[in-house]
mmCIF file of C-alpha atoms and ligand atoms in Angstrom:
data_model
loop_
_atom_site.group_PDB
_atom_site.id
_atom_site.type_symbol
_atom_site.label_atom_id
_atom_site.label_comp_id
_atom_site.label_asym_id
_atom_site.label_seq_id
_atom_site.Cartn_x
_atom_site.Cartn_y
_atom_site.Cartn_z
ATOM 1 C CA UNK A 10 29.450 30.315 -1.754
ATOM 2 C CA UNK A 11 25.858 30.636 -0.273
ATOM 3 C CA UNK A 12 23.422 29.915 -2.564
ATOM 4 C CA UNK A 13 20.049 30.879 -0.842
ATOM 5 C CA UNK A 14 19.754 32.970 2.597
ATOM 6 C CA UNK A 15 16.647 33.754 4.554
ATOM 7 C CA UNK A 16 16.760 36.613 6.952
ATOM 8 C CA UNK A 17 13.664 36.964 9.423
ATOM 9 C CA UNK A 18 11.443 35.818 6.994
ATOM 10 C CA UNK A 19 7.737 35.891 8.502
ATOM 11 C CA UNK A 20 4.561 34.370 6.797
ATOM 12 C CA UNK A 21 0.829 33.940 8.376
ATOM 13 C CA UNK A 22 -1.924 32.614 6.012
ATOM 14 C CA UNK A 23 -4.707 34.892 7.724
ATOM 15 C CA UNK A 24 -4.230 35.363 11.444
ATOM 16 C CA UNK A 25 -2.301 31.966 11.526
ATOM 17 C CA UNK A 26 1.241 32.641 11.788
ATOM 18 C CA UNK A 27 3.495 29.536 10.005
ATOM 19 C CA UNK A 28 6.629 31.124 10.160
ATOM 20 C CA UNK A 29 8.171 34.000 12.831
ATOM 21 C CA UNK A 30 11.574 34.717 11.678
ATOM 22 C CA UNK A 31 13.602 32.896 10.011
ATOM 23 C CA UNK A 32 16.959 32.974 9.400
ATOM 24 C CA UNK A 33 18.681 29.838 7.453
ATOM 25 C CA UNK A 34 21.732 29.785 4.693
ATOM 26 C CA UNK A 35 22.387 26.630 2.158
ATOM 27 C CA UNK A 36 25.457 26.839 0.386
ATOM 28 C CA UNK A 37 26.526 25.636 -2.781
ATOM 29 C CA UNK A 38 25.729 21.592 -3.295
ATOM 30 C CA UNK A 39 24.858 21.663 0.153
ATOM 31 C CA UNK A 40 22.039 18.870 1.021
ATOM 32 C CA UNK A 41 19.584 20.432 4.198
ATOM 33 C CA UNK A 42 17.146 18.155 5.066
ATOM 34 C CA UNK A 43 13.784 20.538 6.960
ATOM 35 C CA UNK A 44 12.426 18.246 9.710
ATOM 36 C CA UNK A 45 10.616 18.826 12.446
ATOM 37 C CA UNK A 46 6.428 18.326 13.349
ATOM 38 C CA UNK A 47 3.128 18.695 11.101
ATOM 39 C CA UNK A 48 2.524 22.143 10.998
ATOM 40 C CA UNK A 49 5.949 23.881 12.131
ATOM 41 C CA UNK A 50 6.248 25.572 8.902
ATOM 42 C CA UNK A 51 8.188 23.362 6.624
ATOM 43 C CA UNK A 52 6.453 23.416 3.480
ATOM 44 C CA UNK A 53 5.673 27.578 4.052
ATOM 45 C CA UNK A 54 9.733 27.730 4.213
ATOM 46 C CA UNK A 55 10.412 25.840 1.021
ATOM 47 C CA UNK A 56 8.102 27.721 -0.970
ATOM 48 C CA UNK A 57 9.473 31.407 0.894
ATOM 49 C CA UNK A 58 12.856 30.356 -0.564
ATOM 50 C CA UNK A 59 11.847 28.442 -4.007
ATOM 51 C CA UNK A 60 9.984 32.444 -4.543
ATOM 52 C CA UNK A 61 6.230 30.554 -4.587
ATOM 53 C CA UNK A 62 5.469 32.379 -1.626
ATOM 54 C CA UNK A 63 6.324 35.606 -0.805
ATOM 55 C CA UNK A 64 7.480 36.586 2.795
ATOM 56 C CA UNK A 65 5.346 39.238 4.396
ATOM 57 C CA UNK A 66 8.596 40.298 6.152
ATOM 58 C CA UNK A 67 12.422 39.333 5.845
ATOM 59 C CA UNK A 68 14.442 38.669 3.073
ATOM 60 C CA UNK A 69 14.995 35.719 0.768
ATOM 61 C CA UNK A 70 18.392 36.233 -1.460
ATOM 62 C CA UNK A 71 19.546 33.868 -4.091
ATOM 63 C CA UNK A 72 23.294 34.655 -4.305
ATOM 64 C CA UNK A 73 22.890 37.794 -2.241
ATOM 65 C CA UNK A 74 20.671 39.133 -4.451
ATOM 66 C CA UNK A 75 17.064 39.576 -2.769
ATOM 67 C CA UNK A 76 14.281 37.837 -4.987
ATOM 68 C CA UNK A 77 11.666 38.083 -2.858
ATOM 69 C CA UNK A 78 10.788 41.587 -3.822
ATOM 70 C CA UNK A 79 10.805 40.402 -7.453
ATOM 71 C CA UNK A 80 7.425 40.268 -9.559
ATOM 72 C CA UNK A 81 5.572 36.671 -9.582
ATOM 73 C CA UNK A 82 6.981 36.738 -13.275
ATOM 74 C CA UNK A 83 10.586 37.267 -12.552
ATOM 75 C CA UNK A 84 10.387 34.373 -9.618
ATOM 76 C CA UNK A 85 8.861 31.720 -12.087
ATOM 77 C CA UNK A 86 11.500 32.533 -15.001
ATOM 78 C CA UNK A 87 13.953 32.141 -11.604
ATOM 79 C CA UNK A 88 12.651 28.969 -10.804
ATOM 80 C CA UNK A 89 12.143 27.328 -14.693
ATOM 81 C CA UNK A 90 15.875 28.419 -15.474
ATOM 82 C CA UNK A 91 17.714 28.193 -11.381
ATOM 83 C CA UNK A 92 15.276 26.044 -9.556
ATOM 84 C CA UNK A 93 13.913 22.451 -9.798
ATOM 85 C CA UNK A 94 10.900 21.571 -7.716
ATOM 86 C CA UNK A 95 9.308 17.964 -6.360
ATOM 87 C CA UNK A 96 6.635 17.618 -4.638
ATOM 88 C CA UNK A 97 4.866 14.516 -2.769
ATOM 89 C CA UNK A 98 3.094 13.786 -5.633
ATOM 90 C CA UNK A 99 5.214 14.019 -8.341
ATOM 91 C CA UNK A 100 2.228 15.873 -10.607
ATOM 92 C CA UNK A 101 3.129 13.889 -13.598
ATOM 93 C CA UNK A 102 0.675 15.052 -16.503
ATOM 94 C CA UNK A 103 -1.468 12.422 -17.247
ATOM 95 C CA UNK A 104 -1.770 12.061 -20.429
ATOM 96 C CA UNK A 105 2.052 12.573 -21.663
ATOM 97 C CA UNK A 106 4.532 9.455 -21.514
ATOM 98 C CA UNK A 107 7.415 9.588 -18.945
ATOM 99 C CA UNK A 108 9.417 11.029 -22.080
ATOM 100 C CA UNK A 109 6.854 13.327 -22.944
ATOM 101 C CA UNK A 110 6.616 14.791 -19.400
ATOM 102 C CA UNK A 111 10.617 14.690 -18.243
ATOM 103 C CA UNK A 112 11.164 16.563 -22.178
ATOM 104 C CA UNK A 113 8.278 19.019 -20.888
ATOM 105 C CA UNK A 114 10.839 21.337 -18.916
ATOM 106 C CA UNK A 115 13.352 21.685 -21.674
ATOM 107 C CA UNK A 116 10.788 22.406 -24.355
ATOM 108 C CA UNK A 117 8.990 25.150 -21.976
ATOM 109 C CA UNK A 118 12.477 26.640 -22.168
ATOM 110 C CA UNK A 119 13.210 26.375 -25.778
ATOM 111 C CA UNK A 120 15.466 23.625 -26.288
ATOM 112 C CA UNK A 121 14.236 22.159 -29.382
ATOM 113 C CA UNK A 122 12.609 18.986 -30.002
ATOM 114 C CA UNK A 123 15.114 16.015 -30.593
ATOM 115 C CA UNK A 124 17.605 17.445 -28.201
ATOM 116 C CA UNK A 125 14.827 17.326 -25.494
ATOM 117 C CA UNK A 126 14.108 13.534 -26.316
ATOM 118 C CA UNK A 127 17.678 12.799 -26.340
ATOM 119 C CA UNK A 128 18.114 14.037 -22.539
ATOM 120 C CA UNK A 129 14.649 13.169 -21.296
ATOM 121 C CA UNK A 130 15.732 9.644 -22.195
ATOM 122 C CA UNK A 131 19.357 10.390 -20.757
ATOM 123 C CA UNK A 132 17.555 11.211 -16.999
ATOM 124 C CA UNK A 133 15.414 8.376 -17.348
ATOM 125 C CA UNK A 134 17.975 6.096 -17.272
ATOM 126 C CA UNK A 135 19.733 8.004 -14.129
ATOM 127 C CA UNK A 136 16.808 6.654 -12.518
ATOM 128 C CA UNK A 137 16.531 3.367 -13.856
ATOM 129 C CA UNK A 138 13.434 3.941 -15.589
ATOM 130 C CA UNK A 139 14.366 4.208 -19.284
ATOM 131 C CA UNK A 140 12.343 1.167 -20.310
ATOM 132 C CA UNK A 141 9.333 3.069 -19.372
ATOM 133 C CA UNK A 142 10.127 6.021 -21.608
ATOM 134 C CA UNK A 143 7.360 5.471 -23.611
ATOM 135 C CA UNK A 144 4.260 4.936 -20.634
ATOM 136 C CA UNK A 145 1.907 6.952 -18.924
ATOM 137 C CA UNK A 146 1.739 7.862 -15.480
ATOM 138 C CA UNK A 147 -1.368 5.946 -15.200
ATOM 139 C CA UNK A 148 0.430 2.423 -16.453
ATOM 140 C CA UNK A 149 3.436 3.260 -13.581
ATOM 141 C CA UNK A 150 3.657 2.249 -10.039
ATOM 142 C CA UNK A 151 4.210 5.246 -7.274
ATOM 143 C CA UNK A 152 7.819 4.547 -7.371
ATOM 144 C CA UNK A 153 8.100 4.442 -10.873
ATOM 145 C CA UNK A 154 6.266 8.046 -11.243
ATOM 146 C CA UNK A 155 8.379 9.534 -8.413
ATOM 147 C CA UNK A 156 11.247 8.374 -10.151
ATOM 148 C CA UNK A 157 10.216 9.961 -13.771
ATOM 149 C CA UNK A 158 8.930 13.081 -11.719
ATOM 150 C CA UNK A 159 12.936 13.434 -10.179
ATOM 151 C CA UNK A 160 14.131 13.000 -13.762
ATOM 152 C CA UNK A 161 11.794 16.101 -14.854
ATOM 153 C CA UNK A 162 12.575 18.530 -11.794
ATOM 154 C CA UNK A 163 16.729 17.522 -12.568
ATOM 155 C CA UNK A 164 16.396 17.269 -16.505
ATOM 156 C CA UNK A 165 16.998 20.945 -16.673
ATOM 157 C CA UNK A 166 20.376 20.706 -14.812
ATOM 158 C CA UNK A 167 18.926 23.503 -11.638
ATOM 159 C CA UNK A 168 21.482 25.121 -9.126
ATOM 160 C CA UNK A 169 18.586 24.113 -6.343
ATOM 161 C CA UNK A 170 16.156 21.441 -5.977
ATOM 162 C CA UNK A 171 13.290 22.076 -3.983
ATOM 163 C CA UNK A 172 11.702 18.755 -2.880
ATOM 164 C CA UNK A 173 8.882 18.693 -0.558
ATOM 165 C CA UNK A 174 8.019 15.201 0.956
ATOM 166 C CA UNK A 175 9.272 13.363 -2.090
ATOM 167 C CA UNK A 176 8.972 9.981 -0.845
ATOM 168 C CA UNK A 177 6.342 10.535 1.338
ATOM 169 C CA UNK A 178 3.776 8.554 -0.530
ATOM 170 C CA UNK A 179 6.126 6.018 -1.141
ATOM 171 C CA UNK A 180 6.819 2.556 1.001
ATOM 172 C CA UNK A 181 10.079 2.618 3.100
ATOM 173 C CA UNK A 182 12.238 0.971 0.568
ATOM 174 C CA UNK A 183 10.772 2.721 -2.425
ATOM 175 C CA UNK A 184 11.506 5.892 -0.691
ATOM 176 C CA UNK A 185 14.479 5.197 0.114
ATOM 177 C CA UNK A 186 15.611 3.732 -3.585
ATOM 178 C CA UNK A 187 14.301 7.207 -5.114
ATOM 179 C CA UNK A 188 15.867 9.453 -2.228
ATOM 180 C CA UNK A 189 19.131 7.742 -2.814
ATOM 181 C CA UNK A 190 19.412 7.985 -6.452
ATOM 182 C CA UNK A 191 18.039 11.945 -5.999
ATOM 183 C CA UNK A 192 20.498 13.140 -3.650
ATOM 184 C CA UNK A 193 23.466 11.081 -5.545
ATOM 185 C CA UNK A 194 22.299 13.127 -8.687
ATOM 186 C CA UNK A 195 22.153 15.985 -7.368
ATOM 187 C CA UNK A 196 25.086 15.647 -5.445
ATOM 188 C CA UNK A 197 27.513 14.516 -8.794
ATOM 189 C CA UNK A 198 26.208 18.128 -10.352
ATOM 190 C CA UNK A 199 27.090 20.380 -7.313
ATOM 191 C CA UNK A 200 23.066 20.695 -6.907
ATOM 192 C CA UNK A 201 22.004 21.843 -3.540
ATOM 193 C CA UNK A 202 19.041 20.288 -2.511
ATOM 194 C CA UNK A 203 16.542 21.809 -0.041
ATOM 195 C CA UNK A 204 14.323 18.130 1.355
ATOM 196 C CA UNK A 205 11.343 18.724 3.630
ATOM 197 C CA UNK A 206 10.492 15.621 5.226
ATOM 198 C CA UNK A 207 9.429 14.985 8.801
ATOM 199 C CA UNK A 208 11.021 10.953 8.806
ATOM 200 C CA UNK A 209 14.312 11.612 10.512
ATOM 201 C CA UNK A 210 16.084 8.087 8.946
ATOM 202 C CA UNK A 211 15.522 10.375 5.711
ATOM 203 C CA UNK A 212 17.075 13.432 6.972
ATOM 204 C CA UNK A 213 20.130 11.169 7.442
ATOM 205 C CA UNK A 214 20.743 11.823 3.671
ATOM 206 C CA UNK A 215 21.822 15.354 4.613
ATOM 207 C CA UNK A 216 24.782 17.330 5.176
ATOM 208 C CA UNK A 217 22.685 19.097 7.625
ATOM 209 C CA UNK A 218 19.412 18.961 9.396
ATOM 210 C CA UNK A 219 17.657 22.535 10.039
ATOM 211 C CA UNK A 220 14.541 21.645 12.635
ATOM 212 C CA UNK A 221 11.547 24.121 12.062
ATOM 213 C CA UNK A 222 8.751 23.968 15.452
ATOM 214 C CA UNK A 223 6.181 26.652 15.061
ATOM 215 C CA UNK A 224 7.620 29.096 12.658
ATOM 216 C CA UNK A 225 11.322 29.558 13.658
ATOM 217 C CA UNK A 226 14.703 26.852 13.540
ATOM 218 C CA UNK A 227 14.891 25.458 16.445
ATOM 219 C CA UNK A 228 18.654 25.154 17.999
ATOM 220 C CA UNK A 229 18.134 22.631 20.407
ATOM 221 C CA UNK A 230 19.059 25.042 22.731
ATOM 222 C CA UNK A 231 18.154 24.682 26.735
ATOM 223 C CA UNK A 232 15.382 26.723 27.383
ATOM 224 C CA UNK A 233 14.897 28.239 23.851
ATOM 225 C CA UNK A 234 11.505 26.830 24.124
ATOM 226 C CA UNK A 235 10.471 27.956 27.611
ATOM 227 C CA UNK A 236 7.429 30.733 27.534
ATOM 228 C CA UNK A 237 8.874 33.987 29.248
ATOM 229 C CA UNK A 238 7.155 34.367 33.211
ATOM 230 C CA UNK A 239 5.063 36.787 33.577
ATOM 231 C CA UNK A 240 2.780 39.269 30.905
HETATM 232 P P1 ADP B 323 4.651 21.765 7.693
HETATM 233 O O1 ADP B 323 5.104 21.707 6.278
HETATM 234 O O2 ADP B 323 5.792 21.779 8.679
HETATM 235 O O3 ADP B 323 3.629 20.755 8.031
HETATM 236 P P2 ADP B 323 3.214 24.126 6.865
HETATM 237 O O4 ADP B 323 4.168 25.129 6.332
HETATM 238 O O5 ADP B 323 2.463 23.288 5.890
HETATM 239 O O6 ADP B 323 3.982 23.212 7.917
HETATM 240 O O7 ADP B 323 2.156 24.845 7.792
HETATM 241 C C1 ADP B 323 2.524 25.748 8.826
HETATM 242 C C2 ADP B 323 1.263 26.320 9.418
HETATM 243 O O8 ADP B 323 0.587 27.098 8.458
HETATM 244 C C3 ADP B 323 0.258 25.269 9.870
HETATM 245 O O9 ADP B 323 -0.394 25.791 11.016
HETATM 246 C C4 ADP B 323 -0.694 25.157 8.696
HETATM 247 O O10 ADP B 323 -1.959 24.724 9.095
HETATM 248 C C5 ADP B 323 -0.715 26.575 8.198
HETATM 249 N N1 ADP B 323 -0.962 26.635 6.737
HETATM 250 C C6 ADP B 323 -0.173 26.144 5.760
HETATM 251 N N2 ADP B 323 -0.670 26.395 4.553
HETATM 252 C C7 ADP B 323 -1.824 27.062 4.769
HETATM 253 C C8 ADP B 323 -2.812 27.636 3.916
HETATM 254 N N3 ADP B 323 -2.739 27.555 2.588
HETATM 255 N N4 ADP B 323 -3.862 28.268 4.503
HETATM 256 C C9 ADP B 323 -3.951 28.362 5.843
HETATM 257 N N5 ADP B 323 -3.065 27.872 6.715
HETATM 258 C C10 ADP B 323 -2.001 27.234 6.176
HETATM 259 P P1 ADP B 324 2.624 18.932 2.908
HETATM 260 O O1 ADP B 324 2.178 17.508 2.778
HETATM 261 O O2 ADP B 324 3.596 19.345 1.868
HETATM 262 O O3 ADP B 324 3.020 19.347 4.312
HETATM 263 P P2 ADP B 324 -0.020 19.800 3.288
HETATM 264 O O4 ADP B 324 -0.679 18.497 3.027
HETATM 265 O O5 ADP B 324 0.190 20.281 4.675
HETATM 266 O O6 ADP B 324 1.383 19.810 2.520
HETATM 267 O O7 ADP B 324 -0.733 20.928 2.485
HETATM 268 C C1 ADP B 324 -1.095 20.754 1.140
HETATM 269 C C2 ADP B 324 -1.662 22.067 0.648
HETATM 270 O O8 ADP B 324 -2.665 22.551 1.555
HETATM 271 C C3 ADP B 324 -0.612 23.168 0.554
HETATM 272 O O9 ADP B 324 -0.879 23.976 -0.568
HETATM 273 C C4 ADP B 324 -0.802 23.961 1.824
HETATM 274 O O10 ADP B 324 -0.442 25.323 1.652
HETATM 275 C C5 ADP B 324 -2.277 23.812 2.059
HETATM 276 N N1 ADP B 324 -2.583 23.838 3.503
HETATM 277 C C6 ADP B 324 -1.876 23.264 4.501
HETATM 278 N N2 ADP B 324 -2.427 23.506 5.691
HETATM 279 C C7 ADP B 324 -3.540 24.232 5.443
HETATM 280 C C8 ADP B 324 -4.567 24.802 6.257
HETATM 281 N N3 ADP B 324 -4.548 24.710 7.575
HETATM 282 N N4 ADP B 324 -5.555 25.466 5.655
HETATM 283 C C9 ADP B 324 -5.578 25.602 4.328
HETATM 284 N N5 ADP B 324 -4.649 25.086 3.495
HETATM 285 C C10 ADP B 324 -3.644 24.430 4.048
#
């Protein structure tokens, strides 16, 4: 079934316009890797469809069902009980341990204390990280953080990822360890995962590649990019 469907969806910050029109479906446990140059609108599209951002025109449906006219409330109890997000930098709070922070989404949603510890620990060790349960972000390599940071935007089981550059602060390999373990996770849970990246070798994780160039998915196709004569 389709999980998530844009339709036209426009968005300028200011006069600038990042995205013209939109239109893009991801099924059910389908993996689309977003690729395509700095500045075509990547990150503006993940947050349009993770409901951060609202479109100023178009739609944004989560199982035909538009969200994007929802309130800012409604969209952030979408996206703490639906919705996992990971960004670059995987915003680990500083002063929890990698427990502490991967329990932090379950507790926000009322799961109580011990069962939270039990799973945190659980996710940890999907990413082969559990012997760091009990450190701080600030005692963990980059790998190591991105690695508790994908344990905290899956611990809470979402029907979407959103992941924006994940590895992009990461070496090759690194990024390439985390990426692999992420989309095998996601994958054994029938999680579709929305990736923005602009390294095509990492958009080979994908079922599909959608390529965004100045606001709109480009379709490769001959002359698609020509300017019209005349005006
Ligand atoms: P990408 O992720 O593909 O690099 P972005 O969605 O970040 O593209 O940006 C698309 C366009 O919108 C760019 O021209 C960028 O400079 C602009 N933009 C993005 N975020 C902002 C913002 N907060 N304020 C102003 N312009 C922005
Ligand atoms: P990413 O690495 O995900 O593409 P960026 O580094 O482009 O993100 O942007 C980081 C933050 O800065 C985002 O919140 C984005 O909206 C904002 N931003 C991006 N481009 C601009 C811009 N031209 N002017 C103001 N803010 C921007």
């Amino acid at each position: 079934m389709t999980y998530l469907q844009a339709r036209g969806v426009v968005r300028s910050y200011g006069p600038t316009p990042a995205l013209r029109g939109v239109n893009l479906d991801i099924a059910e446990g389908e993996v689309v890797a977003v690729t395509g140059p700095s500045g075509g609108g990547k990150s503006t599209l993940l947050h349009c469809l993770a409901g951060i951002l609202r479109p100023d025109a178009g739609e944004v449906r989560w199982r035909g069902e538009r969200i994007d006219t929802w309130s800012e409330a409604a969209r952030s109890r979408l996206r703490r009980s639906t919705f996992g997000v990971l960004f670059q930098f995987g915003q680990l709070v500083a002063e929890l341990t990698a427990a502490e922070n991967v329990a932090l989404p379950l507790l926000l949603a009322g799961t109580g204390r011990r069962e939270a510890r039990t799973a945190a620990l659980t996710w940890l060790e999907r990413l082969g990280v559990a012997d760091l349960a009990d450190n701080r972000p600030g005692e963990m390599s980059g790998g190591q953080q991105q690695r508790c940071a994908t344990a905290r935007a899956l611990v809470t089981e979402p029907r979407v990822l959103f992941a924006d550059e994940p590895t992009g602060a990461l070496d090759t390999l690194t990024g390439e360890q985390v990426l692999t373990s992420l989309v095998r996770l996601a994958r054994e849970q029938g999680t579709s995962v929305v990736l923005v990246t602009h390294e095509p070798r990492i958009a080979g994780y994908a079922d599909r590649e959608v390529v965004l160039r100045d606001g709109v998915v480009d379709h490769g196709g001959l002359g698609l990019e020509t300017p019209l004569a005349g005006g």
